[in-house]
Amino acid sequence: QQQVRQSPQSLTVWEGETAILNCSYEDSTFDYFPWYHQFPGESPALLIAIRPVSNKKEDGRFTIFFNKREKKFSLHIADSQPGDSATYFCAAIRTGNTGKLIFGLGTTLQVQP
Amino acid sequence: GGIITQTPKFLIGQEGQKLTLKCQQNFNHDTMYWYRQDSGKGLRLIYYSITENDLQKGDLSEGYDASREKKSSFSLTVTSAQKNEMAVFLCASSIDSYAEQFFGPGTRLTVL
């Protein structure tokens, strides 16, 4: 079963809008939640990450909102730009679990100019 | 900075053939990973290694072998290539399990 679920599978927004990408997880012991992005023809790269000691992490136009009680976290991309068009993967890992980062299936974001 | 090199970039094999993919990193990272990415799907972990000579199975290890010959290199072998094997194989490395993973450019496998 998929331990980290992403929605929607694909998302289209207009330039300047806020794109919201969602993830949920099963294992309450997960304690590190990164988002990776992958541009067409390229490899994934880390975008932003959060640990559940806080419920929000900002980096420029990118913000993670984290809800530990509901086991959900989301990536908000403010003022979306066409250059943000990519596939975004959320992931989770449990401290003490050697090396096994669990990825979601990805959300493909298209920002229309 | 550092770099991850994967060879070959493109690999064409015959069904039933044994094929080897290679990965080298000069980050001096302890942990290395092999993922498979099918079109429109996420990243599925095949094998990972937390240190030299260590091997851990991921969710998709059946049909694959791996070898961590030294700290900087991690090889993946497809033991008997199948037509549904066609995918991009990504190698990654990180300082430790919780740190950022850096990905190589990938090897695109086609099985005829």
mmCIF file of C-alpha atoms in Angstrom:
data_model
loop_
_atom_site.group_PDB
_atom_site.id
_atom_site.type_symbol
_atom_site.label_atom_id
_atom_site.label_comp_id
_atom_site.label_asym_id
_atom_site.label_seq_id
_atom_site.Cartn_x
_atom_site.Cartn_y
_atom_site.Cartn_z
ATOM 1 C CA GLN A 1 0.000 0.000 0.000
ATOM 2 C CA GLN A 2 1.079 3.573 -0.578
ATOM 3 C CA GLN A 3 2.399 4.964 2.690
ATOM 4 C CA VAL A 4 2.610 8.514 1.340
ATOM 5 C CA ARG A 5 -0.297 9.677 -0.794
ATOM 6 C CA GLN A 6 -0.273 12.745 -3.027
ATOM 7 C CA SER A 7 -3.090 14.687 -4.600
ATOM 8 C CA PRO A 8 -3.970 15.842 -7.102
ATOM 9 C CA GLN A 9 -2.127 13.763 -9.680
ATOM 10 C CA SER A 10 -1.998 16.796 -11.943
ATOM 11 C CA LEU A 11 -2.737 20.476 -11.396
ATOM 12 C CA THR A 12 -3.011 23.443 -13.727
ATOM 13 C CA VAL A 13 -2.988 27.022 -12.429
ATOM 14 C CA TRP A 14 -2.649 30.427 -14.012
ATOM 15 C CA GLU A 15 0.473 32.515 -13.590
ATOM 16 C CA GLY A 16 0.243 34.490 -10.341
ATOM 17 C CA GLU A 17 -2.116 32.055 -8.601
ATOM 18 C CA THR A 18 -1.207 29.922 -5.576
ATOM 19 C CA ALA A 19 -0.750 26.238 -6.356
ATOM 20 C CA ILE A 20 -1.581 23.843 -3.525
ATOM 21 C CA LEU A 21 -0.198 20.322 -3.544
ATOM 22 C CA ASN A 22 -1.297 17.852 -0.885
ATOM 23 C CA CYS A 23 0.194 14.849 0.858
ATOM 24 C CA SER A 24 -0.932 12.501 3.594
ATOM 25 C CA TYR A 25 0.846 9.695 5.358
ATOM 26 C CA GLU A 26 0.062 6.613 7.384
ATOM 27 C CA ASP A 27 2.925 6.160 9.803
ATOM 28 C CA SER A 28 2.729 8.539 12.772
ATOM 29 C CA THR A 29 6.409 7.945 13.533
ATOM 30 C CA PHE A 30 7.544 9.691 10.319
ATOM 31 C CA ASP A 31 9.410 12.834 11.364
ATOM 32 C CA TYR A 32 11.064 14.361 8.307
ATOM 33 C CA PHE A 33 9.066 15.488 5.286
ATOM 34 C CA PRO A 34 10.887 16.808 2.198
ATOM 35 C CA TRP A 35 9.500 17.973 -1.113
ATOM 36 C CA TYR A 36 11.481 17.294 -4.276
ATOM 37 C CA HIS A 37 10.811 18.775 -7.689
ATOM 38 C CA GLN A 38 11.689 17.341 -11.069
ATOM 39 C CA PHE A 39 11.736 19.394 -14.253
ATOM 40 C CA PRO A 40 11.167 17.592 -17.573
ATOM 41 C CA GLY A 41 14.276 15.724 -18.654
ATOM 42 C CA GLU A 42 16.037 16.361 -15.354
ATOM 43 C CA SER A 43 16.546 14.488 -12.101
ATOM 44 C CA PRO A 44 14.710 15.212 -8.841
ATOM 45 C CA ALA A 45 16.172 17.857 -6.535
ATOM 46 C CA LEU A 46 15.302 18.899 -2.989
ATOM 47 C CA LEU A 47 13.040 21.960 -2.845
ATOM 48 C CA ILE A 48 12.111 22.374 0.814
ATOM 49 C CA ALA A 49 11.660 20.161 3.892
ATOM 50 C CA ILE A 50 10.040 20.269 7.338
ATOM 51 C CA ARG A 51 10.307 18.476 10.649
ATOM 52 C CA PRO A 52 7.084 18.332 12.730
ATOM 53 C CA VAL A 53 8.496 20.448 15.543
ATOM 54 C CA SER A 54 6.920 23.268 13.582
ATOM 55 C CA ASN A 55 3.761 23.418 11.482
ATOM 56 C CA LYS A 56 5.047 25.794 8.832
ATOM 57 C CA LYS A 57 8.233 26.224 6.823
ATOM 58 C CA GLU A 58 8.775 29.026 4.322
ATOM 59 C CA ASP A 59 11.392 29.519 1.659
ATOM 60 C CA GLY A 60 10.571 32.391 -0.645
ATOM 61 C CA ARG A 61 7.411 31.571 -2.583
ATOM 62 C CA PHE A 62 7.338 28.000 -1.266
ATOM 63 C CA THR A 63 5.636 27.121 2.025
ATOM 64 C CA ILE A 64 4.985 23.779 3.683
ATOM 65 C CA PHE A 65 1.983 23.584 6.018
ATOM 66 C CA PHE A 66 2.051 20.591 8.360
ATOM 67 C CA ASN A 67 -0.826 19.077 10.354
ATOM 68 C CA LYS A 68 0.492 16.374 12.650
ATOM 69 C CA ARG A 69 -2.926 15.449 14.076
ATOM 70 C CA GLU A 70 -4.409 14.772 10.643
ATOM 71 C CA LYS A 71 -1.125 13.384 9.245
ATOM 72 C CA LYS A 72 -1.236 15.767 6.330
ATOM 73 C CA PHE A 73 1.143 18.292 4.825
ATOM 74 C CA SER A 74 0.908 20.541 1.818
ATOM 75 C CA LEU A 75 3.132 22.628 -0.408
ATOM 76 C CA HIS A 76 1.877 26.076 -1.348
ATOM 77 C CA ILE A 77 3.546 27.823 -4.271
ATOM 78 C CA ALA A 78 2.625 31.500 -4.176
ATOM 79 C CA ASP A 79 2.643 33.716 -7.267
ATOM 80 C CA SER A 80 3.143 30.667 -9.498
ATOM 81 C CA GLN A 81 5.380 31.159 -12.509
ATOM 82 C CA PRO A 82 5.576 29.147 -15.758
ATOM 83 C CA GLY A 83 9.075 28.138 -14.660
ATOM 84 C CA ASP A 84 7.517 26.321 -11.688
ATOM 85 C CA SER A 85 5.985 23.781 -14.082
ATOM 86 C CA ALA A 86 7.388 20.448 -12.940
ATOM 87 C CA THR A 87 6.524 17.257 -11.087
ATOM 88 C CA TYR A 88 6.576 17.622 -7.324
ATOM 89 C CA PHE A 89 7.171 14.650 -5.014
ATOM 90 C CA CYS A 90 6.492 14.664 -1.303
ATOM 91 C CA ALA A 91 8.315 12.166 0.876
ATOM 92 C CA ALA A 92 8.654 10.994 4.463
ATOM 93 C CA ILE A 93 11.156 9.158 6.630
ATOM 94 C CA ARG A 94 11.225 7.898 10.198
ATOM 95 C CA THR A 95 14.189 8.747 12.426
ATOM 96 C CA GLY A 96 16.094 5.589 13.197
ATOM 97 C CA ASN A 97 14.926 3.928 9.996
ATOM 98 C CA THR A 98 18.135 3.569 8.069
ATOM 99 C CA GLY A 99 17.880 5.340 4.787
ATOM 100 C CA LYS A 100 14.414 4.512 3.520
ATOM 101 C CA LEU A 101 12.784 7.719 2.322
ATOM 102 C CA ILE A 102 9.220 6.974 1.139
ATOM 103 C CA PHE A 103 8.144 9.010 -1.899
ATOM 104 C CA GLY A 104 4.643 9.829 -3.056
ATOM 105 C CA LEU A 105 3.690 9.272 -6.686
ATOM 106 C CA GLY A 106 4.002 12.927 -7.604
ATOM 107 C CA THR A 107 1.882 15.882 -8.714
ATOM 108 C CA THR A 108 2.512 17.304 -12.157
ATOM 109 C CA LEU A 109 2.058 21.092 -12.033
ATOM 110 C CA GLN A 110 1.455 23.175 -15.127
ATOM 111 C CA VAL A 111 1.481 26.960 -14.753
ATOM 112 C CA GLN A 112 -0.209 28.676 -17.661
ATOM 113 C CA PRO A 113 1.018 32.171 -18.628
ATOM 114 C CA GLY B 1 30.064 20.653 -4.243
ATOM 115 C CA GLY B 2 30.103 17.299 -5.882
ATOM 116 C CA ILE B 3 28.706 15.284 -8.712
ATOM 117 C CA ILE B 4 27.048 11.941 -9.331
ATOM 118 C CA THR B 5 27.934 10.131 -12.532
ATOM 119 C CA GLN B 6 25.848 7.318 -13.951
ATOM 120 C CA THR B 7 26.977 5.058 -16.770
ATOM 121 C CA PRO B 8 25.787 4.330 -19.302
ATOM 122 C CA LYS B 9 23.334 7.148 -20.036
ATOM 123 C CA PHE B 10 21.344 4.875 -22.340
ATOM 124 C CA LEU B 11 21.318 1.078 -22.117
ATOM 125 C CA ILE B 12 19.679 -1.210 -24.646
ATOM 126 C CA GLY B 13 19.444 -4.885 -23.811
ATOM 127 C CA GLN B 14 17.789 -8.053 -24.943
ATOM 128 C CA GLU B 15 15.097 -9.807 -22.959
ATOM 129 C CA GLY B 16 16.728 -12.249 -20.535
ATOM 130 C CA GLN B 17 20.073 -10.459 -20.609
ATOM 131 C CA LYS B 18 22.025 -9.559 -17.459
ATOM 132 C CA LEU B 19 22.708 -5.814 -17.408
ATOM 133 C CA THR B 20 24.807 -3.677 -15.079
ATOM 134 C CA LEU B 21 24.360 0.003 -14.289
ATOM 135 C CA LYS B 22 27.085 1.972 -12.520
ATOM 136 C CA CYS B 23 27.057 5.005 -10.249
ATOM 137 C CA GLN B 24 29.931 7.091 -8.886
ATOM 138 C CA GLN B 25 29.778 10.033 -6.445
ATOM 139 C CA ASN B 26 32.477 12.378 -5.224
ATOM 140 C CA PHE B 27 30.481 13.974 -2.390
ATOM 141 C CA ASN B 28 32.091 11.497 0.049
ATOM 142 C CA HIS B 29 28.562 10.545 1.086
ATOM 143 C CA ASP B 30 27.987 7.417 3.170
ATOM 144 C CA THR B 31 24.535 6.519 1.862
ATOM 145 C CA MET B 32 23.713 5.629 -1.731
ATOM 146 C CA TYR B 33 20.452 4.598 -3.398
ATOM 147 C CA TRP B 34 19.062 3.076 -6.571
ATOM 148 C CA TYR B 35 15.557 4.084 -7.664
ATOM 149 C CA ARG B 36 13.449 3.114 -10.622
ATOM 150 C CA GLN B 37 11.205 5.720 -12.242
ATOM 151 C CA ASP B 38 8.570 4.564 -14.715
ATOM 152 C CA SER B 39 6.816 7.068 -16.935
ATOM 153 C CA GLY B 40 4.167 8.914 -14.966
ATOM 154 C CA LYS B 41 5.035 7.117 -11.753
ATOM 155 C CA GLY B 42 6.953 7.980 -8.651
ATOM 156 C CA LEU B 43 10.332 6.887 -7.425
ATOM 157 C CA ARG B 44 10.529 3.296 -6.246
ATOM 158 C CA LEU B 45 13.491 2.245 -4.139
ATOM 159 C CA ILE B 46 15.329 -0.825 -5.397
ATOM 160 C CA TYR B 47 18.383 -1.025 -3.134
ATOM 161 C CA TYR B 48 20.251 1.279 -0.802
ATOM 162 C CA SER B 49 23.508 1.169 1.108
ATOM 163 C CA ILE B 50 24.270 3.089 4.287
ATOM 164 C CA THR B 51 28.002 2.474 4.114
ATOM 165 C CA GLU B 52 30.644 0.629 2.109
ATOM 166 C CA ASN B 53 29.836 -3.108 1.798
ATOM 167 C CA ASP B 54 26.340 -2.605 3.238
ATOM 168 C CA LEU B 55 23.236 -3.516 1.213
ATOM 169 C CA GLN B 56 19.585 -2.997 2.118
ATOM 170 C CA LYS B 57 16.633 -4.114 0.002
ATOM 171 C CA GLY B 58 14.056 -1.576 -1.027
ATOM 172 C CA ASP B 59 10.479 -2.194 -2.105
ATOM 173 C CA LEU B 60 11.418 -3.324 -5.629
ATOM 174 C CA SER B 61 14.522 -5.500 -5.110
ATOM 175 C CA GLU B 62 13.250 -8.683 -6.777
ATOM 176 C CA GLY B 63 15.025 -9.190 -10.104
ATOM 177 C CA TYR B 64 17.929 -6.947 -9.124
ATOM 178 C CA ASP B 65 21.295 -7.302 -7.390
ATOM 179 C CA ALA B 66 23.453 -4.489 -6.080
ATOM 180 C CA SER B 67 27.051 -4.042 -5.032
ATOM 181 C CA ARG B 68 28.722 -1.279 -2.989
ATOM 182 C CA GLU B 69 32.287 -1.922 -4.013
ATOM 183 C CA LYS B 70 33.644 1.167 -2.290
ATOM 184 C CA LYS B 71 32.299 4.290 -0.666
ATOM 185 C CA SER B 72 32.143 6.229 -3.912
ATOM 186 C CA SER B 73 30.525 3.605 -6.126
ATOM 187 C CA PHE B 74 27.283 1.642 -6.185
ATOM 188 C CA SER B 75 26.323 -0.766 -8.978
ATOM 189 C CA LEU B 76 22.961 -2.228 -9.892
ATOM 190 C CA THR B 77 22.484 -5.420 -11.890
ATOM 191 C CA VAL B 78 19.297 -6.394 -13.659
ATOM 192 C CA THR B 79 19.593 -10.153 -13.383
ATOM 193 C CA SER B 80 17.311 -11.013 -16.335
ATOM 194 C CA ALA B 81 15.930 -8.072 -18.286
ATOM 195 C CA GLN B 82 12.208 -8.099 -19.044
ATOM 196 C CA LYS B 83 10.295 -5.987 -21.521
ATOM 197 C CA ASN B 84 8.473 -4.217 -18.674
ATOM 198 C CA GLU B 85 11.875 -3.231 -17.346
ATOM 199 C CA MET B 86 11.953 -0.126 -19.531
ATOM 200 C CA ALA B 87 12.389 2.804 -17.183
ATOM 201 C CA VAL B 88 14.847 5.397 -15.948
ATOM 202 C CA PHE B 89 17.119 4.191 -13.158
ATOM 203 C CA LEU B 90 18.253 6.942 -10.811
ATOM 204 C CA CYS B 91 21.189 6.767 -8.434
ATOM 205 C CA ALA B 92 21.297 9.105 -5.430
ATOM 206 C CA SER B 93 23.537 9.760 -2.453
ATOM 207 C CA SER B 94 23.272 11.565 0.886
ATOM 208 C CA ILE B 95 25.417 12.257 3.935
ATOM 209 C CA ASP B 96 23.044 10.188 6.040
ATOM 210 C CA SER B 97 19.494 8.865 5.960
ATOM 211 C CA TYR B 98 17.821 12.160 6.823
ATOM 212 C CA ALA B 99 19.870 14.497 4.707
ATOM 213 C CA GLU B 100 19.140 15.799 1.245
ATOM 214 C CA GLN B 101 19.484 13.183 -1.460
ATOM 215 C CA PHE B 102 21.408 14.249 -4.546
ATOM 216 C CA PHE B 103 20.408 12.475 -7.738
ATOM 217 C CA GLY B 104 22.441 11.479 -10.746
ATOM 218 C CA PRO B 105 21.287 12.114 -14.330
ATOM 219 C CA GLY B 106 19.852 8.611 -14.727
ATOM 220 C CA THR B 107 20.268 5.610 -16.997
ATOM 221 C CA ARG B 108 17.434 5.015 -19.442
ATOM 222 C CA LEU B 109 16.950 1.297 -20.002
ATOM 223 C CA THR B 110 15.240 -0.125 -23.084
ATOM 224 C CA VAL B 111 14.665 -3.860 -23.427
ATOM 225 C CA LEU B 112 14.090 -5.231 -26.943
#
